[in-house]
XYZ file of N, CA and C in Angstrom:
831
model
N 93.973 15.830 -22.356
C 94.272 16.185 -23.747
C 93.016 15.973 -24.605
N 92.688 16.932 -25.465
C 91.533 16.823 -26.347
C 91.885 15.927 -27.534
N 91.103 14.880 -27.733
C 91.368 13.961 -28.834
C 90.875 14.566 -30.133
N 91.326 13.962 -31.228
C 90.912 14.438 -32.547
C 89.399 14.310 -32.716
N 88.837 13.214 -32.198
C 87.392 13.001 -32.311
C 86.624 14.053 -31.513
N 87.109 14.356 -30.291
C 86.439 15.378 -29.483
C 86.506 16.742 -30.168
N 87.664 17.056 -30.759
C 87.808 18.320 -31.469
C 86.865 18.399 -32.664
N 86.747 17.269 -33.374
C 85.847 17.236 -34.542
C 84.408 17.489 -34.120
N 83.995 16.861 -33.022
C 82.633 17.073 -32.534
C 82.416 18.506 -32.078
N 83.433 19.067 -31.431
C 83.331 20.449 -30.983
C 83.157 21.392 -32.174
N 83.940 21.167 -33.217
C 83.833 22.011 -34.405
C 82.469 21.876 -35.061
N 81.917 20.647 -35.068
C 80.587 20.429 -35.646
C 79.532 21.183 -34.864
N 79.650 21.147 -33.523
C 78.676 21.869 -32.701
C 78.789 23.373 -32.896
N 80.038 23.874 -32.985
C 80.229 25.299 -33.194
C 79.673 25.735 -34.552
N 79.865 24.891 -35.554
C 79.326 25.188 -36.874
C 77.814 25.256 -36.828
N 77.204 24.336 -36.099
C 75.744 24.305 -35.953
C 75.236 25.595 -35.301
N 75.920 26.046 -34.233
C 75.495 27.258 -33.537
C 75.587 28.473 -34.447
N 76.660 28.526 -35.252
C 76.778 29.640 -36.201
C 75.637 29.618 -37.212
N 75.289 28.414 -37.691
C 74.178 28.287 -38.639
C 72.875 28.769 -38.016
N 72.651 28.373 -36.758
C 71.426 28.779 -36.065
C 71.344 30.298 -35.976
N 72.475 30.947 -35.631
C 72.486 32.397 -35.491
C 72.207 33.078 -36.817
N 72.827 32.575 -37.894
C 72.595 33.164 -39.215
C 71.149 33.021 -39.636
N 70.579 31.839 -39.384
C 69.207 31.595 -39.817
C 68.195 32.381 -38.988
N 68.493 32.548 -37.694
C 67.620 33.371 -36.858
C 67.626 34.806 -37.354
N 68.823 35.309 -37.704
C 68.934 36.668 -38.228
C 68.186 36.812 -39.545
N 68.324 35.816 -40.411
C 67.637 35.860 -41.705
C 66.130 35.842 -41.529
N 65.664 35.047 -40.559
C 64.224 34.956 -40.306
C 63.665 36.296 -39.826
N 64.429 36.980 -38.955
C 63.987 38.280 -38.453
C 63.909 39.316 -39.575
N 64.930 39.300 -40.458
C 64.930 40.239 -41.579
C 63.742 39.968 -42.502
N 63.420 38.667 -42.697
C 62.287 38.321 -43.556
C 60.988 38.831 -42.963
N 60.864 38.729 -41.645
C 59.649 39.231 -40.999
C 59.507 40.739 -41.175
N 60.634 41.449 -41.000
C 60.599 42.903 -41.161
C 60.221 43.272 -42.589
N 60.780 42.527 -43.551
C 60.473 42.792 -44.957
C 59.007 42.548 -45.248
N 58.478 41.433 -44.743
C 57.072 41.099 -44.976
C 56.141 42.097 -44.295
N 56.575 42.612 -43.124
C 55.742 43.593 -42.434
C 55.639 44.873 -43.258
N 56.762 45.258 -43.887
C 56.755 46.458 -44.727
C 55.872 46.255 -45.944
N 55.952 45.075 -46.536
C 55.107 44.760 -47.694
C 53.642 44.796 -47.305
N 53.337 44.253 -46.118
C 51.951 44.214 -45.656
C 51.390 45.621 -45.502
N 52.243 46.554 -45.018
C 51.792 47.929 -44.830
C 51.427 48.572 -46.166
N 52.254 48.316 -47.184
C 51.984 48.875 -48.509
C 50.739 48.273 -49.112
N 50.620 46.958 -49.037
C 49.472 46.284 -49.621
C 48.179 46.672 -48.919
N 48.271 46.966 -47.626
C 47.071 47.327 -46.876
C 46.439 48.601 -47.397
N 47.255 49.501 -47.988
C 46.727 50.755 -48.537
C 46.050 50.518 -49.874
N 46.558 49.553 -50.609
C 46.105 49.356 -51.982
C 44.959 48.346 -52.075
N 45.042 47.252 -51.336
C 44.107 46.154 -51.517
C 42.910 46.281 -50.605
N 41.794 45.770 -51.053
C 40.594 45.685 -50.234
C 40.520 44.279 -49.679
N 40.262 44.153 -48.391
C 40.231 42.835 -47.762
C 41.502 42.595 -46.998
N 41.551 41.487 -46.338
C 42.707 41.156 -45.507
C 43.760 40.456 -46.332
N 45.000 40.669 -45.939
C 46.128 40.021 -46.596
C 46.849 39.188 -45.551
N 46.958 37.885 -45.788
C 47.642 37.011 -44.827
C 49.046 36.758 -45.302
N 49.994 37.039 -44.432
C 51.402 36.836 -44.775
C 51.975 35.733 -43.929
N 52.715 34.845 -44.533
C 53.365 33.757 -43.817
C 54.848 33.791 -44.092
N 55.623 33.881 -43.057
C 57.070 33.873 -43.169
C 57.574 32.474 -42.975
N 58.316 31.938 -43.935
C 58.839 30.590 -43.829
C 60.332 30.639 -43.611
N 60.763 30.179 -42.453
C 62.184 30.170 -42.144
C 62.734 28.773 -42.201
N 64.033 28.650 -42.182
C 64.670 27.334 -42.223
C 64.424 26.566 -40.939
N 64.470 27.289 -39.819
C 64.335 26.627 -38.529
C 62.905 26.606 -38.060
N 62.132 27.703 -38.330
C 60.767 27.800 -37.838
C 59.827 27.968 -39.005
N 58.779 27.177 -39.054
C 57.877 27.192 -40.191
C 56.659 28.037 -39.975
N 56.747 29.141 -39.233
C 55.593 29.982 -38.984
C 56.076 31.386 -38.698
N 55.155 32.358 -38.646
C 55.564 33.725 -38.405
C 55.605 34.072 -36.930
N 55.579 33.091 -36.066
C 55.644 33.336 -34.628
C 56.553 32.295 -34.016
N 57.542 32.720 -33.252
C 58.481 31.787 -32.640
C 57.797 30.823 -31.691
N 56.554 31.115 -31.279
C 55.871 30.284 -30.306
C 54.890 29.308 -30.927
N 54.825 29.260 -32.252
C 53.895 28.337 -32.882
C 54.563 27.584 -33.996
N 53.980 26.396 -34.286
C 54.370 25.612 -35.455
C 55.872 25.407 -35.525
N 56.470 24.964 -34.441
C 57.928 24.906 -34.363
C 58.483 23.771 -35.185
N 59.252 24.108 -36.221
C 60.085 23.138 -36.885
C 61.434 23.207 -36.205
N 62.344 22.337 -36.545
C 63.599 22.408 -35.829
C 64.724 21.828 -36.634
N 65.907 22.357 -36.336
C 67.117 21.823 -36.937
C 68.063 21.558 -35.798
N 68.232 20.310 -35.450
C 69.021 20.014 -34.264
C 70.431 19.588 -34.604
N 70.732 19.494 -35.889
C 71.997 18.906 -36.251
C 72.745 19.749 -37.259
N 74.061 19.739 -37.233
C 74.823 20.458 -38.239
C 74.740 19.761 -39.584
N 74.839 20.548 -40.652
C 74.868 19.939 -41.969
C 76.093 19.046 -42.079
N 75.933 17.935 -42.754
C 77.026 16.976 -42.847
C 77.372 16.716 -44.299
N 78.623 16.537 -44.593
C 79.023 16.181 -45.944
C 78.599 14.757 -46.219
N 78.150 14.511 -47.429
C 77.564 13.214 -47.750
C 78.599 12.252 -48.306
N 78.528 10.988 -47.882
C 79.398 9.980 -48.468
C 78.874 9.578 -49.839
N 79.584 8.704 -50.530
C 79.118 8.248 -51.825
C 77.760 7.564 -51.679
N 76.922 7.791 -52.654
C 75.550 7.324 -52.569
C 75.468 5.806 -52.678
N 74.724 5.213 -51.748
C 74.519 3.767 -51.740
C 73.157 3.455 -52.346
N 72.914 2.208 -52.742
C 71.605 1.837 -53.281
C 70.510 2.083 -52.249
N 69.337 2.466 -52.717
C 68.201 2.707 -51.840
C 67.698 1.364 -51.297
N 67.741 1.161 -49.973
C 67.329 -0.122 -49.407
C 65.841 -0.206 -49.084
N 65.078 0.825 -49.438
C 63.689 0.904 -48.989
C 62.699 0.741 -50.143
N 61.453 0.470 -49.767
C 60.393 0.250 -50.744
C 59.716 1.563 -51.125
N 58.818 1.470 -52.090
C 58.054 2.643 -52.491
C 57.027 2.983 -51.416
N 56.746 4.249 -51.235
C 55.762 4.647 -50.221
C 54.354 4.163 -50.562
N 53.559 3.967 -49.542
C 52.158 3.608 -49.746
C 51.417 4.816 -50.323
N 50.347 4.557 -51.020
C 49.563 5.644 -51.605
C 48.873 6.440 -50.502
N 48.792 7.708 -50.691
C 48.135 8.573 -49.714
C 48.759 9.943 -49.733
N 48.116 10.878 -49.059
C 48.622 12.253 -49.022
C 48.917 12.674 -47.594
N 49.776 13.660 -47.491
C 50.193 14.167 -46.190
C 49.097 15.031 -45.582
N 48.870 14.867 -44.290
C 47.896 15.677 -43.562
C 48.443 17.094 -43.385
N 47.611 18.095 -43.675
C 48.061 19.481 -43.571
C 47.376 20.252 -42.445
N 46.550 19.592 -41.676
C 45.824 20.281 -40.602
C 46.768 20.751 -39.496
N 46.467 21.890 -38.920
C 47.204 22.394 -37.762
C 46.206 22.799 -36.683
N 46.723 22.979 -35.480
C 45.883 23.313 -34.331
C 46.469 24.523 -33.616
N 45.595 25.286 -32.975
C 46.035 26.530 -32.349
C 46.665 26.313 -30.978
N 46.338 25.215 -30.316
C 46.897 25.000 -28.985
C 47.159 23.520 -28.741
N 48.010 23.256 -27.801
C 48.360 21.887 -27.426
C 47.102 21.132 -26.993
N 46.970 19.859 -27.393
C 45.781 19.092 -26.986
C 45.727 18.898 -25.474
N 44.518 18.746 -24.976
C 44.328 18.530 -23.537
C 45.120 17.309 -23.084
N 45.684 17.393 -21.899
C 46.534 16.326 -21.383
C 45.666 15.178 -20.872
N 45.623 14.095 -21.649
C 44.792 12.947 -21.285
C 45.606 11.663 -21.139
N 46.909 11.741 -21.348
C 47.745 10.544 -21.281
C 47.733 9.974 -19.860
N 47.738 8.660 -19.775
C 47.786 7.955 -18.488
C 49.251 7.699 -18.143
N 49.771 8.432 -17.189
C 51.194 8.346 -16.871
C 51.585 7.005 -16.264
N 50.616 6.256 -15.786
C 50.912 4.952 -15.193
C 50.877 3.816 -16.210
N 50.471 4.138 -17.446
C 50.342 3.101 -18.483
C 51.576 3.080 -19.377
N 51.695 2.008 -20.161
C 52.773 1.884 -21.132
C 52.240 2.259 -22.515
N 53.009 3.059 -23.206
C 52.640 3.478 -24.559
C 53.753 3.089 -25.527
N 53.332 2.644 -26.704
C 54.283 2.286 -27.758
C 53.889 2.974 -29.050
N 54.832 3.608 -29.684
C 54.594 4.195 -30.999
C 55.219 3.294 -32.059
N 54.436 2.938 -33.051
C 54.928 2.124 -34.161
C 55.002 2.988 -35.414
N 56.188 3.058 -35.990
C 56.373 3.741 -37.259
C 56.513 2.679 -38.340
N 55.469 2.533 -39.126
C 55.522 1.614 -40.265
C 56.091 2.402 -41.439
N 57.367 2.182 -41.735
C 58.044 2.976 -42.761
C 58.329 2.143 -44.004
N 58.740 2.834 -45.039
C 59.101 2.159 -46.286
C 60.347 1.297 -46.114
N 61.078 1.510 -45.030
C 62.316 0.774 -44.797
C 62.146 -0.336 -43.759
N 60.964 -0.431 -43.170
C 60.702 -1.426 -42.134
C 60.014 -0.781 -40.943
N 59.514 -1.602 -40.048
C 58.794 -1.100 -38.873
C 59.757 -0.787 -37.740
N 59.473 0.324 -37.061
C 60.249 0.701 -35.880
C 59.293 0.915 -34.718
N 59.438 0.102 -33.677
C 58.653 0.263 -32.460
C 59.439 1.106 -31.467
N 58.735 2.027 -30.826
C 59.373 2.954 -29.881
C 58.610 2.914 -28.564
N 59.287 2.530 -27.493
C 58.698 2.554 -26.158
C 58.698 3.988 -25.661
N 57.524 4.534 -25.368
C 57.391 5.935 -24.988
C 57.442 6.118 -23.470
N 57.967 7.260 -23.052
C 58.149 7.541 -21.620
C 57.047 8.481 -21.144
N 55.850 7.906 -20.929
C 54.694 8.735 -20.585
C 54.853 9.426 -19.239
N 55.436 8.764 -18.276
C 55.581 9.353 -16.950
C 56.603 10.481 -16.952
N 57.701 10.293 -17.657
C 58.777 11.289 -17.669
C 58.495 12.451 -18.628
N 57.735 12.193 -19.685
C 57.462 13.223 -20.699
C 55.989 13.171 -21.106
N 55.078 13.448 -20.172
C 53.647 13.300 -20.458
C 53.127 14.217 -21.557
N 53.579 15.472 -21.601
C 53.097 16.383 -22.637
C 53.536 15.914 -24.018
N 54.763 15.438 -24.106
C 55.290 14.981 -25.394
C 54.566 13.732 -25.874
N 54.417 12.750 -24.993
C 53.734 11.507 -25.371
C 52.269 11.793 -25.689
N 51.648 12.668 -24.918
C 50.255 13.031 -25.165
C 50.093 13.653 -26.552
N 51.039 14.512 -26.916
C 50.980 15.157 -28.225
C 51.147 14.147 -29.354
N 52.090 13.214 -29.185
C 52.291 12.209 -30.232
C 51.090 11.276 -30.346
N 50.479 10.955 -29.221
C 49.264 10.138 -29.244
C 48.172 10.866 -30.023
N 48.025 12.144 -29.763
C 47.024 12.967 -30.449
C 47.313 13.057 -31.947
N 48.539 13.419 -32.299
C 48.882 13.614 -33.707
C 48.811 12.315 -34.504
N 49.291 11.223 -33.906
C 49.218 9.933 -34.604
C 47.766 9.543 -34.849
N 46.913 9.825 -33.860
C 45.494 9.516 -34.018
C 44.834 10.317 -35.125
N 45.379 11.488 -35.430
C 44.852 12.328 -36.500
C 45.477 12.002 -37.859
N 46.398 11.040 -37.871
C 47.070 10.691 -39.128
C 48.080 11.721 -39.567
N 48.548 12.537 -38.629
C 49.427 13.657 -38.949
C 50.771 13.213 -39.532
N 51.300 12.089 -39.047
C 52.619 11.626 -39.496
C 52.552 10.723 -40.733
N 51.366 10.286 -41.089
C 51.225 9.343 -42.194
C 51.662 9.975 -43.524
N 52.458 9.237 -44.273
C 52.943 9.616 -45.610
C 53.974 10.749 -45.573
N 54.538 11.027 -44.392
C 55.558 12.078 -44.300
C 56.956 11.498 -44.476
N 57.837 12.292 -45.066
C 59.227 11.881 -45.265
C 60.070 12.231 -44.044
N 61.021 11.368 -43.740
C 62.070 11.733 -42.782
C 63.093 12.531 -43.581
N 63.220 13.801 -43.260
C 63.871 14.741 -44.171
C 65.350 14.946 -43.921
N 65.908 14.394 -42.843
C 67.300 14.705 -42.539
C 68.032 13.519 -41.929
N 69.236 13.283 -42.397
C 70.126 12.275 -41.826
C 71.491 12.921 -41.668
N 72.045 12.873 -40.459
C 73.380 13.426 -40.241
C 74.376 12.298 -40.044
N 75.531 12.455 -40.647
C 76.522 11.374 -40.650
C 77.874 11.808 -40.123
N 77.955 13.009 -39.562
C 79.199 13.496 -38.976
C 78.907 14.206 -37.660
N 79.743 13.980 -36.656
C 79.599 14.682 -35.390
C 78.502 14.126 -34.522
N 77.274 14.171 -35.012
C 76.142 13.530 -34.361
C 75.411 12.702 -35.407
N 74.683 11.694 -34.938
C 74.194 10.659 -35.853
C 72.714 10.408 -35.608
N 71.891 11.140 -36.363
C 70.457 11.061 -36.142
C 69.695 11.071 -37.457
N 68.490 10.518 -37.401
C 67.511 10.616 -38.482
C 66.382 11.490 -37.956
N 66.044 12.544 -38.688
C 65.018 13.481 -38.228
C 63.756 13.336 -39.064
N 62.620 13.292 -38.378
C 61.321 13.059 -39.014
C 60.272 13.978 -38.384
N 59.024 13.811 -38.828
C 57.903 14.488 -38.188
C 57.494 15.811 -38.784
N 58.042 16.157 -39.942
C 57.693 17.422 -40.587
C 56.895 17.147 -41.861
N 55.602 17.509 -41.893
C 54.804 17.262 -43.099
C 55.345 17.955 -44.344
N 56.085 19.047 -44.164
C 56.621 19.755 -45.330
C 57.891 19.113 -45.864
N 58.516 18.264 -45.045
C 59.793 17.621 -45.406
C 60.887 18.643 -45.692
N 60.761 19.845 -45.143
C 61.745 20.901 -45.347
C 62.474 21.272 -44.062
N 61.930 20.837 -42.924
C 62.534 21.180 -41.651
C 61.917 22.380 -40.979
N 60.830 22.916 -41.535
C 60.216 24.110 -40.945
C 58.731 23.932 -40.645
N 58.243 22.693 -40.684
C 56.826 22.447 -40.445
C 56.533 22.042 -39.016
N 55.280 22.174 -38.637
C 54.866 21.800 -37.294
C 53.359 21.792 -37.169
N 52.844 21.388 -36.005
C 51.393 21.208 -35.837
C 50.637 22.485 -35.509
N 51.338 23.612 -35.337
C 50.668 24.860 -35.005
C 50.747 25.213 -33.547
N 51.220 24.302 -32.723
C 51.367 24.566 -31.292
C 52.720 24.062 -30.816
N 53.091 24.451 -29.626
C 54.345 24.004 -29.022
C 54.063 23.210 -27.755
N 55.024 22.387 -27.379
C 54.935 21.633 -26.135
C 56.173 21.940 -25.298
N 56.066 21.817 -23.991
C 57.203 22.177 -23.127
C 58.325 21.141 -23.182
N 59.523 21.586 -22.876
C 60.647 20.670 -22.719
C 60.393 19.793 -21.493
N 60.809 18.539 -21.583
C 60.594 17.602 -20.480
C 61.780 16.637 -20.384
N 61.939 16.067 -19.233
C 62.845 14.933 -19.030
C 64.288 15.231 -19.449
N 64.721 16.469 -19.274
C 66.071 16.837 -19.710
C 67.161 16.328 -18.769
N 66.743 15.773 -17.639
C 67.714 15.167 -16.721
C 67.561 13.650 -16.691
N 67.100 13.092 -17.793
C 66.941 11.647 -17.899
C 68.270 10.942 -17.587
N 68.172 9.876 -16.824
C 69.387 9.185 -16.392
C 70.186 8.593 -17.541
N 69.548 8.455 -18.710
C 70.271 7.903 -19.865
C 71.237 8.913 -20.481
N 71.026 10.201 -20.176
C 71.869 11.248 -20.767
C 73.069 11.508 -19.868
N 74.155 10.852 -20.153
C 75.376 11.002 -19.362
C 76.456 11.689 -20.189
N 77.113 12.653 -19.567
C 78.207 13.378 -20.229
C 77.752 14.014 -21.537
N 76.505 14.526 -21.535
C 75.955 15.187 -22.724
C 75.955 14.280 -23.953
N 75.679 13.022 -23.739
C 75.593 12.067 -24.844
C 74.182 11.489 -24.906
N 73.573 11.584 -26.085
C 72.297 10.917 -26.342
C 72.645 9.544 -26.917
N 72.393 8.483 -26.155
C 72.829 7.159 -26.613
C 72.016 6.643 -27.794
N 72.609 5.742 -28.540
C 71.923 5.114 -29.670
C 70.609 4.508 -29.191
N 69.571 4.710 -29.987
C 68.251 4.205 -29.631
C 67.347 5.259 -29.024
N 67.923 6.407 -28.643
C 67.120 7.477 -28.060
C 66.249 8.139 -29.129
N 65.010 8.444 -28.744
C 64.133 9.253 -29.590
C 63.855 10.542 -28.832
N 64.131 11.675 -29.444
C 64.031 12.964 -28.747
C 63.370 14.004 -29.643
N 62.887 15.054 -28.990
C 62.235 16.140 -29.717
C 63.265 17.070 -30.340
N 62.977 17.492 -31.560
C 63.730 18.581 -32.162
C 63.122 19.888 -31.656
N 63.878 20.978 -31.755
C 63.333 22.279 -31.376
C 64.074 23.383 -32.109
N 63.687 24.625 -31.844
C 64.272 25.757 -32.565
C 65.542 26.269 -31.919
N 65.905 25.683 -30.784
C 67.025 26.198 -30.014
C 66.566 27.058 -28.861
N 65.258 27.349 -28.823
C 64.664 28.113 -27.740
C 63.922 27.171 -26.795
N 63.809 27.526 -25.512
C 63.083 26.666 -24.570
C 61.622 26.480 -24.974
N 61.120 25.282 -24.727
C 59.696 24.971 -24.918
C 59.223 25.265 -26.346
N 60.030 24.920 -27.336
C 59.688 25.211 -28.730
C 59.474 23.945 -29.559
N 59.305 22.800 -28.892
C 59.050 21.564 -29.625
C 57.698 21.587 -30.307
N 57.594 20.919 -31.440
C 56.327 20.824 -32.172
C 56.011 19.373 -32.490
N 56.311 18.964 -33.720
C 56.074 17.581 -34.126
C 57.347 16.882 -34.583
N 58.411 17.627 -34.844
C 59.628 17.017 -35.359
C 60.411 16.330 -34.244
N 60.971 15.199 -34.586
C 61.724 14.400 -33.628
C 62.886 13.738 -34.336
N 63.844 13.250 -33.553
C 64.978 12.562 -34.171
C 65.270 11.258 -33.451
N 65.761 10.305 -34.222
C 66.113 8.977 -33.732
C 67.629 8.835 -33.830
N 68.249 8.516 -32.721
C 69.709 8.432 -32.654
C 70.157 7.020 -33.024
N 70.961 6.893 -34.079
C 71.402 5.566 -34.498
C 72.817 5.243 -34.021
N 73.501 6.237 -33.459
C 74.844 6.041 -32.900
C 75.035 7.101 -31.818
N 75.673 6.726 -30.718
C 75.870 7.666 -29.618
C 76.280 9.038 -30.158
N 75.586 10.098 -29.694
C 75.816 11.440 -30.223
C 75.915 12.448 -29.089
N 76.948 13.271 -29.145
C 77.151 14.275 -28.114
C 76.354 15.525 -28.446
N 75.403 15.844 -27.567
C 74.529 17.000 -27.724
C 74.250 17.593 -26.353
N 74.008 18.887 -26.275
C 73.598 19.438 -24.985
C 72.238 18.872 -24.595
N 71.967 18.698 -23.301
C 70.689 18.109 -22.867
C 69.547 19.108 -22.997
N 69.231 19.470 -24.232
C 68.198 20.467 -24.507
C 67.037 19.904 -25.311
N 67.091 18.626 -25.610
C 66.110 18.005 -26.488
C 65.406 16.883 -25.728
N 64.127 17.032 -25.514
C 63.334 16.099 -24.705
C 63.490 14.662 -25.167
N 64.097 13.783 -24.362
C 64.128 12.359 -24.699
C 62.812 11.722 -24.249
N 62.075 11.157 -25.181
C 60.750 10.660 -24.819
C 60.484 9.222 -25.260
N 61.495 8.544 -25.807
C 61.280 7.172 -26.239
C 62.575 6.440 -26.528
N 62.433 5.120 -26.684
C 63.588 4.264 -26.985
C 63.207 3.297 -28.098
N 64.039 3.224 -29.115
C 63.785 2.351 -30.257
C 64.067 0.894 -29.878
N 63.210 -0.002 -30.340
C 63.400 -1.433 -30.076
C 64.603 -1.969 -30.832
N 65.040 -3.168 -30.468
C 66.179 -3.804 -31.126
C 65.912 -3.976 -32.617
N 64.708 -4.418 -32.953
C 64.359 -4.601 -34.358
C 64.320 -3.252 -35.087
N 63.815 -2.246 -34.376
C 63.772 -0.912 -34.969
C 65.152 -0.350 -35.219
N 66.099 -0.666 -34.327
C 67.465 -0.194 -34.516
C 68.086 -0.783 -35.770
N 67.744 -2.014 -36.086
C 68.268 -2.637 -37.309
C 67.782 -1.870 -38.535
N 66.517 -1.425 -38.504
C 65.972 -0.624 -39.603
C 66.676 0.718 -39.661
N 66.857 1.334 -38.511
C 67.496 2.648 -38.441
C 68.928 2.595 -38.969
N 69.652 1.563 -38.607
C 71.033 1.438 -39.074
C 71.091 1.149 -40.573
N 70.092 0.449 -41.086
C 70.031 0.207 -42.539
C 69.867 1.535 -43.285
N 69.032 2.401 -42.724
C 68.831 3.717 -43.325
C 70.132 4.522 -43.278
N 70.790 4.491 -42.126
C 72.039 5.245 -41.964
C 73.132 4.734 -42.893
N 73.177 3.422 -43.097
C 74.214 2.826 -43.932
C 74.125 3.291 -45.384
N 72.929 3.701 -45.805
C 72.759 4.172 -47.180
C 73.295 5.588 -47.365
N 73.603 6.272 -46.266
C 74.213 7.586 -46.352
C 73.224 8.716 -46.591
N 73.791 9.902 -46.777
C 72.990 11.113 -46.939
C 73.377 11.857 -48.202
N 72.457 12.666 -48.687
C 72.693 13.493 -49.861
C 73.447 14.768 -49.461
N 74.030 15.457 -50.431
C 74.663 16.751 -50.122
C 73.638 17.717 -49.536
N 74.108 18.661 -48.758
C 73.215 19.614 -48.115
C 72.427 20.419 -49.142
N 71.135 20.547 -48.902
C 70.288 21.368 -49.755
C 70.689 22.836 -49.566
N 70.957 23.561 -50.645
C 71.421 24.943 -50.496
C 70.381 25.875 -49.890
N 69.109 25.503 -49.956
C 68.051 26.354 -49.417
C 67.796 26.088 -47.941
N 67.679 24.812 -47.588
C 67.316 24.461 -46.211
C 68.493 24.029 -45.360
N 69.591 23.608 -46.007
C 70.724 23.082 -45.263
C 70.557 21.635 -44.860
N 69.420 21.025 -45.206
C 69.162 19.640 -44.831
C 69.998 18.668 -45.657
N 70.448 17.600 -45.014
C 71.103 16.498 -45.713
C 70.138 15.322 -45.689
N 69.361 15.190 -46.743
C 68.327 14.154 -46.806
C 68.960 12.773 -46.910
N 68.323 11.759 -46.327
C 68.856 10.405 -46.465
C 68.776 9.928 -47.904
N 69.755 9.123 -48.316
C 69.680 8.510 -49.637
C 68.520 7.529 -49.710
N 68.238 6.876 -48.591
C 67.114 5.953 -48.524
C 65.798 6.727 -48.591
N 64.820 6.144 -49.230
C 63.494 6.762 -49.308
C 62.739 6.433 -48.029
N 62.919 7.263 -47.008
C 62.327 6.997 -45.696
C 61.011 7.757 -45.566
N 59.930 7.039 -45.678
C 58.599 7.619 -45.546
C 57.842 6.852 -44.468
N 57.206 7.575 -43.574
C 56.354 6.949 -42.563
C 54.994 6.691 -43.208
N 54.740 5.451 -43.593
C 53.445 5.130 -44.192
C 52.324 5.278 -43.171
N 52.605 4.861 -41.928
C 51.572 4.919 -40.877
C 52.254 4.992 -39.516
N 51.769 5.908 -38.678
C 52.245 6.002 -37.291
C 51.077 5.736 -36.356
N 51.279 4.857 -35.403
C 50.231 4.552 -34.436
C 50.821 4.548 -33.032
N 50.014 4.973 -32.071
C 50.389 4.923 -30.668
C 49.384 4.048 -29.941
N 49.871 3.038 -29.235
C 48.992 2.126 -28.512
C 49.299 2.172 -27.037
N 48.275 1.947 -26.220
C 48.388 1.948 -24.774
C 48.194 0.534 -24.244
N 49.014 0.165 -23.267
C 48.859 -1.171 -22.684
C 49.070 -1.112 -21.188
């Protein structure tokens, strides 16, 4: 017999899939419209005209580059709680992008830890270099470039699945580093019965294979999802306390433009570092 909770999760997943289909269709129409505009402008203007299509799910005009992602259905927001976090450190968001994935230099036999020093507290994440070398290598590269510094965690879901999503410099859900990395570790032993357990850190993607970029999500409560999102790290016990504090503050109503439900807490990554030991 299907329980009420299972039915609720099923409906949330179905709603998410419908949203993805609508947004993919909208993105295609926008590209066609921009292509027509480009043709007209090409006759009139002297010089090159660069057009950039910004979609809700993908932040670039090519499905194979700069992958932003929306891995979660929009959630209705509970009553707003007091902000438990501090003011962000001074600094600006890095806007640099790269044309291709960085060379694979990660040592698969070593231990890597990513530290997110956030306005809400520090979260240490044990990275799975052997199981997800391309993903860990990319995060090592991006953290070293200061790519995540001063970025907002732009999404918190509080129904159906329970994650905090970060890693987008635009804080809109459509940003990325300019390159994609392959899916990895989708048969991780921790993923049982299509459940990403609390503490899992996984890659967001566009819904297409090998479309991960820089966005990732941290699971604060067991969440049922298809095994399509690269699990590449585990949050420490202390980090989970920070994550749950953020979740307890709830989420804002869905943004009518992006569909994102931003956390009520001011979650900003002041500094991200990856260390090898």
